[in-house]
Tab-separated table of C-alpha atoms and ligand atoms in Angstrom:
chain	number	residue	atom	x	y	z
E	1	MET	CA	102.315	95.485	52.248
E	2	HIS	CA	100.839	97.397	55.173
E	3	GLU	CA	97.405	95.940	54.789
E	4	ILE	CA	98.270	92.612	56.374
E	5	PHE	CA	99.033	94.310	59.697
E	6	ALA	CA	95.755	96.201	59.925
E	7	ALA	CA	93.824	93.194	58.657
E	8	ARG	CA	95.390	90.415	60.690
E	9	GLU	CA	97.467	91.748	63.573
E	10	SER	CA	95.895	92.600	66.910
E	11	ALA	CA	94.907	96.188	67.671
E	12	VAL	CA	97.380	96.045	70.555
E	13	ARG	CA	100.290	96.941	68.248
E	14	SER	CA	101.746	100.301	69.185
E	15	TYR	CA	105.161	101.605	68.045
E	16	CYS	CA	104.380	100.680	64.440
E	17	ARG	CA	101.505	103.160	64.471
E	18	SER	CA	103.934	106.077	64.800
E	19	PHE	CA	106.190	104.848	61.994
E	20	PRO	CA	103.859	103.284	59.412
E	21	VAL	CA	106.385	101.859	56.970
E	22	VAL	CA	107.707	98.318	56.545
E	23	PHE	CA	111.344	97.800	57.481
E	24	GLU	CA	113.502	95.201	55.854
E	25	ARG	CA	117.146	95.939	56.542
E	26	ALA	CA	119.191	97.281	59.430
E	27	SER	CA	122.803	98.107	60.155
E	28	GLY	CA	124.351	100.144	62.953
E	29	HIS	CA	122.181	103.209	63.559
E	30	HIS	CA	120.294	102.792	60.285
E	31	LEU	CA	117.085	101.080	59.223
E	32	TRP	CA	115.798	100.811	55.645
E	33	ASP	CA	112.184	100.425	54.609
E	34	THR	CA	110.935	98.368	51.693
E	35	SER	CA	111.144	101.378	49.356
E	36	GLY	CA	114.839	101.672	50.145
E	37	ARG	CA	114.436	104.809	52.268
E	38	ARG	CA	117.014	105.054	55.051
E	39	TYR	CA	116.242	106.119	58.625
E	40	VAL	CA	118.412	106.993	61.603
E	41	ASP	CA	117.184	104.824	64.478
E	42	LEU	CA	117.033	106.645	67.815
E	43	LEU	CA	114.370	104.305	69.162
E	44	CYS	CA	116.961	101.539	69.343
E	45	GLY	CA	114.443	98.930	70.441
E	46	ALA	CA	113.678	101.109	73.505
E	47	GLY	CA	117.186	100.360	74.695
E	48	ALA	CA	117.430	96.811	73.343
E	49	LEU	CA	119.902	97.843	70.630
E	50	ASN	CA	122.559	99.741	72.557
E	51	TYR	CA	125.229	98.478	70.155
E	52	GLY	CA	123.160	99.270	67.065
E	53	HIS	CA	121.602	96.841	64.630
E	54	ASN	CA	123.463	93.712	63.567
E	55	HIS	CA	126.796	94.489	65.193
E	56	PRO	CA	129.200	92.713	62.784
E	57	GLU	CA	131.127	90.795	65.441
E	58	MET	CA	127.927	89.603	67.139
E	59	VAL	CA	126.430	88.514	63.827
E	60	ARG	CA	129.640	86.715	62.898
E	61	ARG	CA	129.748	84.744	66.149
E	62	VAL	CA	126.068	83.801	65.978
E	63	VAL	CA	126.378	82.654	62.374
E	64	ASP	CA	129.545	80.687	63.210
E	65	TYR	CA	127.797	79.072	66.177
E	66	LEU	CA	124.875	77.959	64.008
E	67	THR	CA	127.155	76.786	61.219
E	68	ALA	CA	129.176	74.726	63.700
E	69	GLY	CA	125.976	73.045	64.901
E	70	GLY	CA	125.917	74.510	68.426
E	71	PRO	CA	122.781	73.677	70.422
E	72	VAL	CA	120.238	76.501	70.242
E	73	GLN	CA	117.629	75.439	72.802
E	74	SER	CA	118.839	73.650	75.914
E	75	LEU	CA	116.470	74.617	78.795
E	76	ASP	CA	118.977	75.284	81.592
E	77	LEU	CA	121.431	72.541	80.654
E	78	HIS	CA	125.094	73.443	80.799
E	79	THR	CA	126.363	74.558	77.390
E	80	ARG	CA	129.695	75.956	76.307
E	81	ALA	CA	127.930	79.140	75.130
E	82	LYS	CA	126.393	79.615	78.584
E	83	ALA	CA	129.686	78.902	80.373
E	84	GLU	CA	131.470	81.514	78.258
E	85	PHE	CA	128.792	84.109	78.879
E	86	LEU	CA	128.834	83.458	82.640
E	87	GLU	CA	132.637	83.653	82.757
E	88	LYS	CA	132.647	87.009	80.990
E	89	PHE	CA	129.770	88.281	83.089
E	90	ALA	CA	131.564	87.184	86.268
E	91	GLN	CA	134.636	89.148	85.121
E	92	LEU	CA	132.503	92.238	84.594
E	93	LEU	CA	130.903	91.825	88.028
E	94	ASP	CA	134.308	91.264	89.673
E	95	ALA	CA	135.673	94.399	88.006
E	96	LYS	CA	132.771	96.366	89.459
E	97	GLY	CA	133.148	94.983	92.963
E	98	MET	CA	129.989	92.909	92.521
E	99	SER	CA	131.414	89.420	93.056
E	100	ASP	CA	128.763	88.627	95.644
E	101	TYR	CA	125.946	88.267	93.102
E	102	VAL	CA	124.798	85.085	91.410
E	103	VAL	CA	122.990	85.137	88.080
E	104	GLN	CA	119.553	83.673	87.456
E	105	PHE	CA	118.342	83.318	83.880
E	106	PRO	CA	114.566	83.644	83.916
E	107	GLY	CA	112.569	83.498	80.686
E	108	PRO	CA	113.750	85.854	77.956
E	109	ALA	CA	111.999	89.155	78.729
E	110	GLY	CA	112.483	92.051	81.089
E	111	THR	CA	109.174	91.412	82.762
E	112	LEU	CA	110.295	87.867	83.603
E	113	ALA	CA	113.379	89.158	85.404
E	114	VAL	CA	111.096	91.485	87.366
E	115	GLU	CA	108.662	88.650	88.152
E	116	ALA	CA	111.536	86.536	89.448
E	117	ALA	CA	112.848	89.426	91.576
E	118	LEU	CA	109.452	90.193	93.131
E	119	LYS	CA	108.782	86.522	93.763
E	120	LEU	CA	112.161	85.919	95.389
E	121	ALA	CA	111.934	89.046	97.580
E	122	ARG	CA	108.487	87.939	98.764
E	123	LYS	CA	109.560	84.359	99.341
E	124	VAL	CA	112.679	85.319	101.278
E	125	THR	CA	110.949	87.861	103.530
E	126	GLY	CA	107.598	86.110	103.864
E	127	ARG	CA	105.952	89.487	103.110
E	128	THR	CA	103.524	90.230	100.308
E	129	HIS	CA	103.805	94.004	99.870
E	130	VAL	CA	106.165	95.844	97.576
E	131	VAL	CA	106.803	99.577	97.257
E	132	ALA	CA	107.007	100.958	93.719
E	133	PHE	CA	107.160	104.490	92.363
E	134	ARG	CA	104.984	106.679	90.194
E	135	GLY	CA	106.095	106.711	86.562
E	136	GLY	CA	107.765	103.312	86.936
E	137	PHE	CA	107.472	100.725	84.191
E	138	HIS	CA	108.381	97.147	85.033
E	139	GLY	CA	106.606	95.047	82.414
E	140	ALA	CA	103.175	93.897	81.341
E	141	SER	CA	102.744	90.517	83.085
E	142	LEU	CA	100.580	90.766	86.190
E	143	GLY	CA	103.229	90.836	88.915
E	144	SER	CA	105.323	93.458	87.120
E	145	LEU	CA	102.222	95.328	86.016
E	146	ALA	CA	101.125	95.738	89.634
E	147	ALA	CA	104.295	97.804	90.136
E	148	THR	CA	103.791	99.733	86.876
E	149	THR	CA	101.801	102.946	87.017
E	150	SER	CA	100.665	103.644	83.439
E	151	PRO	CA	96.833	103.769	83.593
E	152	LEU	CA	96.640	102.466	80.010
E	153	LEU	CA	98.641	99.355	80.877
E	154	ARG	CA	96.943	98.782	84.228
E	155	GLY	CA	93.575	99.105	82.531
E	156	GLY	CA	94.456	96.101	80.410
E	157	ALA	CA	94.827	93.807	83.432
E	158	GLY	CA	91.172	92.930	83.874
E	159	THR	CA	91.880	91.949	87.476
E	160	PRO	CA	92.986	93.786	90.622
E	161	LEU	CA	96.712	94.444	90.904
E	162	PRO	CA	97.208	94.119	94.644
E	163	HIS	CA	100.032	94.255	97.178
E	164	VAL	CA	101.927	97.196	95.756
E	165	THR	CA	102.117	100.634	97.352
E	166	ILE	CA	102.897	103.330	94.804
E	167	LEU	CA	104.689	106.438	96.058
E	168	PRO	CA	106.045	109.577	94.358
E	169	TYR	CA	109.367	109.026	92.572
E	170	ASP	CA	112.470	110.853	93.723
E	171	SER	CA	110.460	112.761	96.280
E	172	THR	CA	111.716	112.651	99.819
E	173	PRO	CA	109.257	114.364	102.154
E	174	GLU	CA	106.705	111.586	102.644
E	175	LEU	CA	108.830	108.546	101.809
E	176	GLU	CA	109.409	107.299	105.367
E	177	SER	CA	106.003	108.263	106.760
E	178	ALA	CA	104.139	106.711	103.817
E	179	VAL	CA	106.091	103.458	103.997
E	180	LEU	CA	106.005	103.191	107.794
E	181	SER	CA	102.241	103.736	107.889
E	182	GLY	CA	101.615	100.869	105.440
E	183	PRO	CA	102.308	97.118	105.426
E	184	VAL	CA	105.988	96.237	105.903
E	185	PRO	CA	107.285	95.701	102.360
E	186	ALA	CA	109.305	92.796	101.020
E	187	ALA	CA	111.048	95.129	98.611
E	188	PHE	CA	111.347	98.505	96.978
E	189	ILE	CA	111.498	98.349	93.186
E	190	LEU	CA	112.806	101.283	91.177
E	191	GLU	CA	114.515	102.441	88.000
E	192	THR	CA	117.348	104.918	88.536
E	193	VAL	CA	116.128	106.636	85.352
E	194	GLN	CA	112.511	105.971	84.396
E	195	GLY	CA	112.602	104.911	80.752
E	196	GLU	CA	108.916	104.767	79.909
E	197	GLY	CA	107.924	107.244	82.617
E	198	GLY	CA	109.590	110.200	80.880
E	199	LEU	CA	113.326	109.915	81.634
E	200	ASN	CA	113.026	111.087	85.216
E	201	ALA	CA	116.417	110.599	86.847
E	202	ALA	CA	116.600	109.775	90.551
E	203	THR	CA	118.882	111.881	92.729
E	204	ARG	CA	121.555	110.549	95.032
E	205	PRO	CA	119.955	111.629	98.347
E	206	TRP	CA	116.667	109.927	97.496
E	207	LEU	CA	118.354	106.688	96.444
E	208	GLY	CA	120.306	106.725	99.711
E	209	ARG	CA	117.098	107.224	101.655
E	210	VAL	CA	115.394	104.313	99.932
E	211	ARG	CA	118.369	102.106	100.823
E	212	ARG	CA	118.401	103.196	104.463
E	213	LEU	CA	114.651	102.705	104.793
E	214	ALA	CA	114.926	99.237	103.241
E	215	ASP	CA	117.713	98.361	105.701
E	216	ARG	CA	115.645	99.601	108.618
E	217	LEU	CA	112.702	97.395	107.556
E	218	GLY	CA	114.674	94.341	106.457
E	219	ALA	CA	113.330	94.888	102.937
E	220	HIS	CA	115.220	94.433	99.673
E	221	VAL	CA	116.059	96.937	96.971
E	222	ILE	CA	115.315	95.780	93.433
E	223	VAL	CA	116.876	97.928	90.720
E	224	ASP	CA	115.082	97.408	87.435
E	225	ASP	CA	117.991	98.073	85.070
E	226	VAL	CA	116.239	96.545	82.082
E	227	GLN	CA	116.306	99.812	80.133
E	228	ALA	CA	118.857	101.961	81.977
E	229	GLY	CA	121.433	99.168	82.216
E	230	CYS	CA	123.867	97.737	79.644
E	231	GLY	CA	125.543	101.116	79.180
E	232	ARG	CA	122.590	103.371	78.465
E	233	THR	CA	123.407	105.878	81.206
E	234	GLY	CA	127.106	105.866	80.266
E	235	ARG	CA	128.303	102.980	82.451
E	236	PHE	CA	127.334	99.319	82.328
E	237	PHE	CA	124.991	99.519	85.338
E	238	SER	CA	122.895	102.623	85.874
E	239	PHE	CA	123.609	102.568	89.613
E	240	GLU	CA	127.409	102.513	89.406
E	241	GLU	CA	127.653	106.161	90.343
E	242	PHE	CA	125.468	105.549	93.422
E	243	PRO	CA	127.419	103.009	95.490
E	244	GLU	CA	125.173	103.819	98.453
E	245	LEU	CA	122.245	102.114	96.688
E	246	ARG	CA	123.721	98.573	96.928
E	247	PRO	CA	120.815	96.797	95.194
E	248	ASP	CA	119.955	93.322	96.445
E	249	LEU	CA	118.430	92.274	93.136
E	250	VAL	CA	119.139	93.680	89.673
E	251	CYS	CA	116.922	93.035	86.644
E	252	LEU	CA	118.561	93.086	83.215
E	253	SER	CA	117.261	92.382	79.737
E	254	LYS	CA	116.880	94.587	76.609
E	255	SER	CA	120.534	95.046	75.480
E	256	LEU	CA	121.954	92.133	77.458
E	257	SER	CA	122.215	89.912	74.382
E	258	GLY	CA	123.859	92.752	72.466
E	259	MET	CA	121.946	92.416	69.229
E	260	GLY	CA	118.327	92.259	70.238
E	261	LEU	CA	117.940	88.543	70.817
E	262	PRO	CA	115.525	87.872	73.694
E	263	MET	CA	117.364	87.386	76.980
E	264	ALA	CA	117.045	88.388	80.622
E	265	ALA	CA	119.008	87.969	83.815
E	266	LEU	CA	118.389	88.572	87.491
E	267	LEU	CA	121.406	89.328	89.665
E	268	ILE	CA	120.838	88.018	93.166
E	269	ARG	CA	122.932	88.895	96.185
E	270	ARG	CA	124.285	85.487	97.096
E	271	GLU	CA	122.709	85.196	100.545
E	272	LEU	CA	119.265	85.839	99.021
E	273	ASP	CA	119.589	83.002	96.547
E	274	ARG	CA	117.162	80.809	98.431
E	275	TRP	CA	115.466	79.189	95.479
E	276	ALA	CA	115.059	75.439	95.685
E	277	PRO	CA	116.259	73.756	92.464
E	278	GLY	CA	113.481	74.112	89.891
E	279	GLU	CA	111.315	76.254	92.153
E	280	HIS	CA	111.086	78.902	89.420
E	281	ASN	CA	111.462	77.668	85.875
E	282	GLY	CA	110.752	78.268	82.208
E	283	THR	CA	111.557	76.795	78.822
E	284	PHE	CA	113.665	79.584	77.402
E	285	ARG	CA	115.927	80.278	80.364
E	286	GLY	CA	118.965	81.494	78.578
E	287	HIS	CA	119.024	81.097	74.850
E	288	ASN	CA	122.340	79.971	73.402
E	289	LEU	CA	122.312	82.428	70.491
E	290	ALA	CA	121.726	85.218	73.009
E	291	PHE	CA	124.620	83.897	75.126
E	292	VAL	CA	126.903	83.937	72.084
E	293	ALA	CA	125.974	87.472	71.023
E	294	GLY	CA	125.897	88.636	74.668
E	295	SER	CA	129.448	87.350	75.167
E	296	ALA	CA	130.557	89.522	72.237
E	297	ALA	CA	128.858	92.511	73.892
E	298	LEU	CA	130.647	91.803	77.196
E	299	ASP	CA	133.937	91.603	75.279
E	300	LEU	CA	133.327	95.191	74.186
E	301	TRP	CA	133.043	96.293	77.837
E	302	ALA	CA	136.224	94.438	78.762
E	303	ASP	CA	138.057	97.021	76.629
E	304	PRO	CA	138.528	100.203	78.698
E	305	ASP	CA	138.624	102.229	75.468
E	306	PHE	CA	135.080	101.126	74.652
E	307	ALA	CA	133.807	102.097	78.119
E	308	GLY	CA	135.611	105.432	77.730
E	309	ARG	CA	134.018	106.088	74.338
E	310	VAL	CA	130.546	105.338	75.726
E	311	ALA	CA	131.112	107.744	78.600
E	312	ASP	CA	132.385	110.394	76.153
E	313	LEU	CA	129.401	109.970	73.857
E	314	ALA	CA	127.058	110.264	76.844
E	315	GLY	CA	128.750	113.557	77.738
E	316	VAL	CA	128.477	114.872	74.179
E	317	ILE	CA	124.774	113.961	74.040
E	318	ARG	CA	124.118	115.907	77.249
E	319	GLN	CA	126.084	118.862	75.955
E	320	THR	CA	124.358	119.053	72.560
E	321	LEU	CA	120.910	118.720	74.132
E	322	THR	CA	121.789	121.458	76.621
E	323	GLU	CA	122.746	123.622	73.625
E	324	ILE	CA	119.472	122.871	71.836
E	325	VAL	CA	117.520	123.950	74.921
E	326	ALA	CA	119.570	127.180	75.017
E	327	GLN	CA	119.285	127.793	71.260
E	328	LEU	CA	115.503	127.484	71.300
E	329	PRO	CA	114.480	129.705	74.194
E	330	GLY	CA	110.775	130.230	74.534
E	331	HIS	CA	110.008	126.705	73.333
E	332	GLY	CA	109.630	125.465	76.893
E	333	LEU	CA	112.149	122.644	76.444
E	334	THR	CA	113.706	120.844	79.388
E	335	LEU	CA	116.628	118.446	79.241
E	336	VAL	CA	115.753	115.189	81.016
E	337	GLY	CA	117.418	111.854	81.718
E	338	ARG	CA	121.022	110.932	82.382
E	339	GLY	CA	123.935	110.014	80.142
E	340	ALA	CA	122.972	108.450	76.815
E	341	MET	CA	119.483	107.954	78.302
E	342	SER	CA	118.461	111.527	77.641
E	343	GLY	CA	115.732	113.432	75.924
E	344	LEU	CA	113.747	116.628	75.788
E	345	ARG	CA	110.544	117.393	77.648
E	346	PHE	CA	108.074	119.549	75.733
E	347	PRO	CA	105.361	121.703	77.237
E	348	ASP	CA	102.738	119.300	75.907
E	349	ALA	CA	102.302	115.938	74.215
E	350	ASP	CA	100.950	117.515	71.012
E	351	LEU	CA	104.165	119.387	70.358
E	352	ALA	CA	106.318	116.386	71.264
E	353	GLY	CA	104.197	114.268	68.918
E	354	ALA	CA	104.566	116.860	66.144
E	355	VAL	CA	108.343	116.771	66.594
E	356	ARG	CA	108.345	112.960	66.488
E	357	ASP	CA	106.324	113.079	63.246
E	358	GLY	CA	108.583	115.807	61.822
E	359	LEU	CA	111.646	113.753	62.660
E	360	PHE	CA	110.128	110.728	60.948
E	361	ARG	CA	109.518	112.811	57.795
E	362	ALA	CA	113.152	113.874	58.016
E	363	GLY	CA	114.220	110.224	58.284
E	364	VAL	CA	114.750	109.891	62.049
E	365	ILE	CA	112.917	107.408	64.261
E	366	ALA	CA	112.450	108.549	67.858
E	367	GLU	CA	109.560	107.900	70.250
E	368	THR	CA	107.940	109.840	73.044
E	369	SER	CA	107.430	108.636	76.612
E	370	GLY	CA	106.166	110.065	79.884
E	371	ASN	CA	102.542	110.619	78.769
E	372	GLY	CA	103.845	111.591	75.352
E	373	SER	CA	105.542	114.851	76.281
E	374	VAL	CA	109.130	113.588	76.406
E	375	LEU	CA	111.101	112.892	73.226
E	376	LYS	CA	113.472	109.981	73.917
E	377	LEU	CA	116.750	110.104	72.025
E	378	PHE	CA	118.519	106.737	72.289
E	379	PRO	CA	121.343	106.534	69.758
E	380	PRO	CA	123.448	103.376	69.684
E	381	LEU	CA	126.385	103.698	72.080
E	382	THR	CA	128.660	102.851	69.165
E	383	LEU	CA	127.967	106.160	67.409
E	384	THR	CA	130.854	108.616	67.135
E	385	PRO	CA	130.388	112.087	68.648
E	386	ALA	CA	130.610	113.576	65.122
E	387	GLN	CA	127.787	111.309	63.885
E	388	TRP	CA	125.695	112.299	66.890
E	389	CYS	CA	126.328	116.026	66.409
E	390	GLU	CA	125.052	115.844	62.847
E	391	ILE	CA	121.868	114.137	64.058
E	392	ALA	CA	121.509	116.672	66.888
E	393	ASP	CA	121.614	119.556	64.377
E	394	LEU	CA	118.779	117.949	62.448
E	395	ILE	CA	116.789	117.426	65.658
E	396	ARG	CA	117.204	121.109	66.530
E	397	ASP	CA	115.963	122.207	63.098
E	398	VAL	CA	112.952	119.890	63.234
E	399	ILE	CA	112.014	121.158	66.697
E	400	ALA	CA	112.305	124.779	65.545
E	401	ASP	CA	110.061	124.003	62.556
E	402	ALA	CA	107.474	122.082	64.547
E	403	ALA	CA	107.301	124.789	67.200
E	404	ASP	CA	106.864	127.488	64.530
E	405	THR	CA	104.121	125.486	62.831
E	406	ALA	CA	102.362	124.965	66.166
E	407	ARG	CA	102.614	128.697	66.889
E	408	GLY	CA	101.416	129.483	63.367
E	409	SER	CA	98.307	127.375	63.806
E	410	ALA	CA	97.724	128.868	67.249
E	411	VAL	CA	97.805	132.319	65.617
E	412	VAL	CA	95.464	131.195	62.850
E	413	SER	CA	93.006	129.701	65.293
E	414	ALA	CA	93.222	132.804	67.504
E	415	VAL	CA	92.458	134.917	64.428
E	416	GLY	CA	89.768	132.533	63.169
G	501	PLP	C1	111.187	97.159	78.808
G	501	PLP	C2	111.196	97.183	80.292
G	501	PLP	C3	110.688	96.131	81.058
G	501	PLP	C4	109.966	94.971	80.446
G	501	PLP	O1	110.735	94.261	79.565
G	501	PLP	P1	109.999	93.321	78.500
G	501	PLP	O2	111.104	92.619	77.784
G	501	PLP	O3	109.229	94.253	77.607
G	501	PLP	O4	109.112	92.419	79.242
G	501	PLP	C5	110.812	96.191	82.423
G	501	PLP	N1	111.388	97.248	83.017
G	501	PLP	C6	111.881	98.279	82.325
G	501	PLP	C7	112.530	99.394	83.038
G	501	PLP	C8	111.778	98.297	80.932
G	501	PLP	O5	112.229	99.339	80.239
């Protein structure tokens, strides 16, 4: 069954190369391949499955909606499904002291929320330049790509990617001087934890400095919360613990629909909402099935017990990974990330890759990021601490094995 992919799908495919099986069933934190083998999924759609696969309540509501004949595609017409989602989202924003944001539904992808944010910041300020940060990933369409630093991705552009100044992430010394010596920017765009860039977590003083610099220049702060948002860091928004950041624009996608249906949103501080009607459009601006499932996800957050369990799980993940680092001294491991957006940095990409492959043999799917040297461990936020601890034990054993094998071959090659 594999052959069709190699024969007929573009060479651009990527994740599937690390996990060359064919999946056909999914539930919670499990995936099954066509031979019936079960895997624990810690890739979680790179953060698009924060509630696990096929959350029963989300599936039930989507199926009911279809059975009742609800409209699926409706451009940006008013629908009951959209009204319900917006009402629940407004309640979440109110509860977080964020009542002064309006919601734009761009097309259904993270990169489209970023495109809308960059476009609006440029339009509102009349400036073309944007400041982005090394290691940042904002999407693969040209505007977002210009703010993305991966050489592999940029190399695919085939055209210059202008009007973006890229500065070191979470590094304070040259921030002001570098920005002040360049063109005045329309915006700063950043992730509070860099998902694809290797789970680098920004520190409070740096975030505060970015905000103050933006204020001084009349520029806007865009937080790309596509991966870090929707609970991944332990709270709904990744910037909740940094009130000093006060983003002007917030990009959301990945887990916004709750069950992996394509959806994106841009939160816009109300006074920046200077779009003319129809000035930015798209066919799939808010998909009703995604609204229905997304409403079920927001219902979860309305329950303080759920938010508490997510925060607890995030704490347990940090603790177990800290223990793994301590239990495997001499392996050069570093704990990276924040909350349930954590992972382990290895001394090199080869070892991280060997651990990923070893995990896959052991029935666990987890990918690397940050030039391949960081193992990303993204369990669904619905996992219990006990379930996570069992998985963490397995991860520790696989790392110990892979490191021993790597050492063994180093010894052999030194001898040979
Ligand atoms: C995934 C991601 C994007 C792009 O989202 P797509 O849906 O793949 O276009 C943008 N920013 C961040 C931080 C992401 O993780």
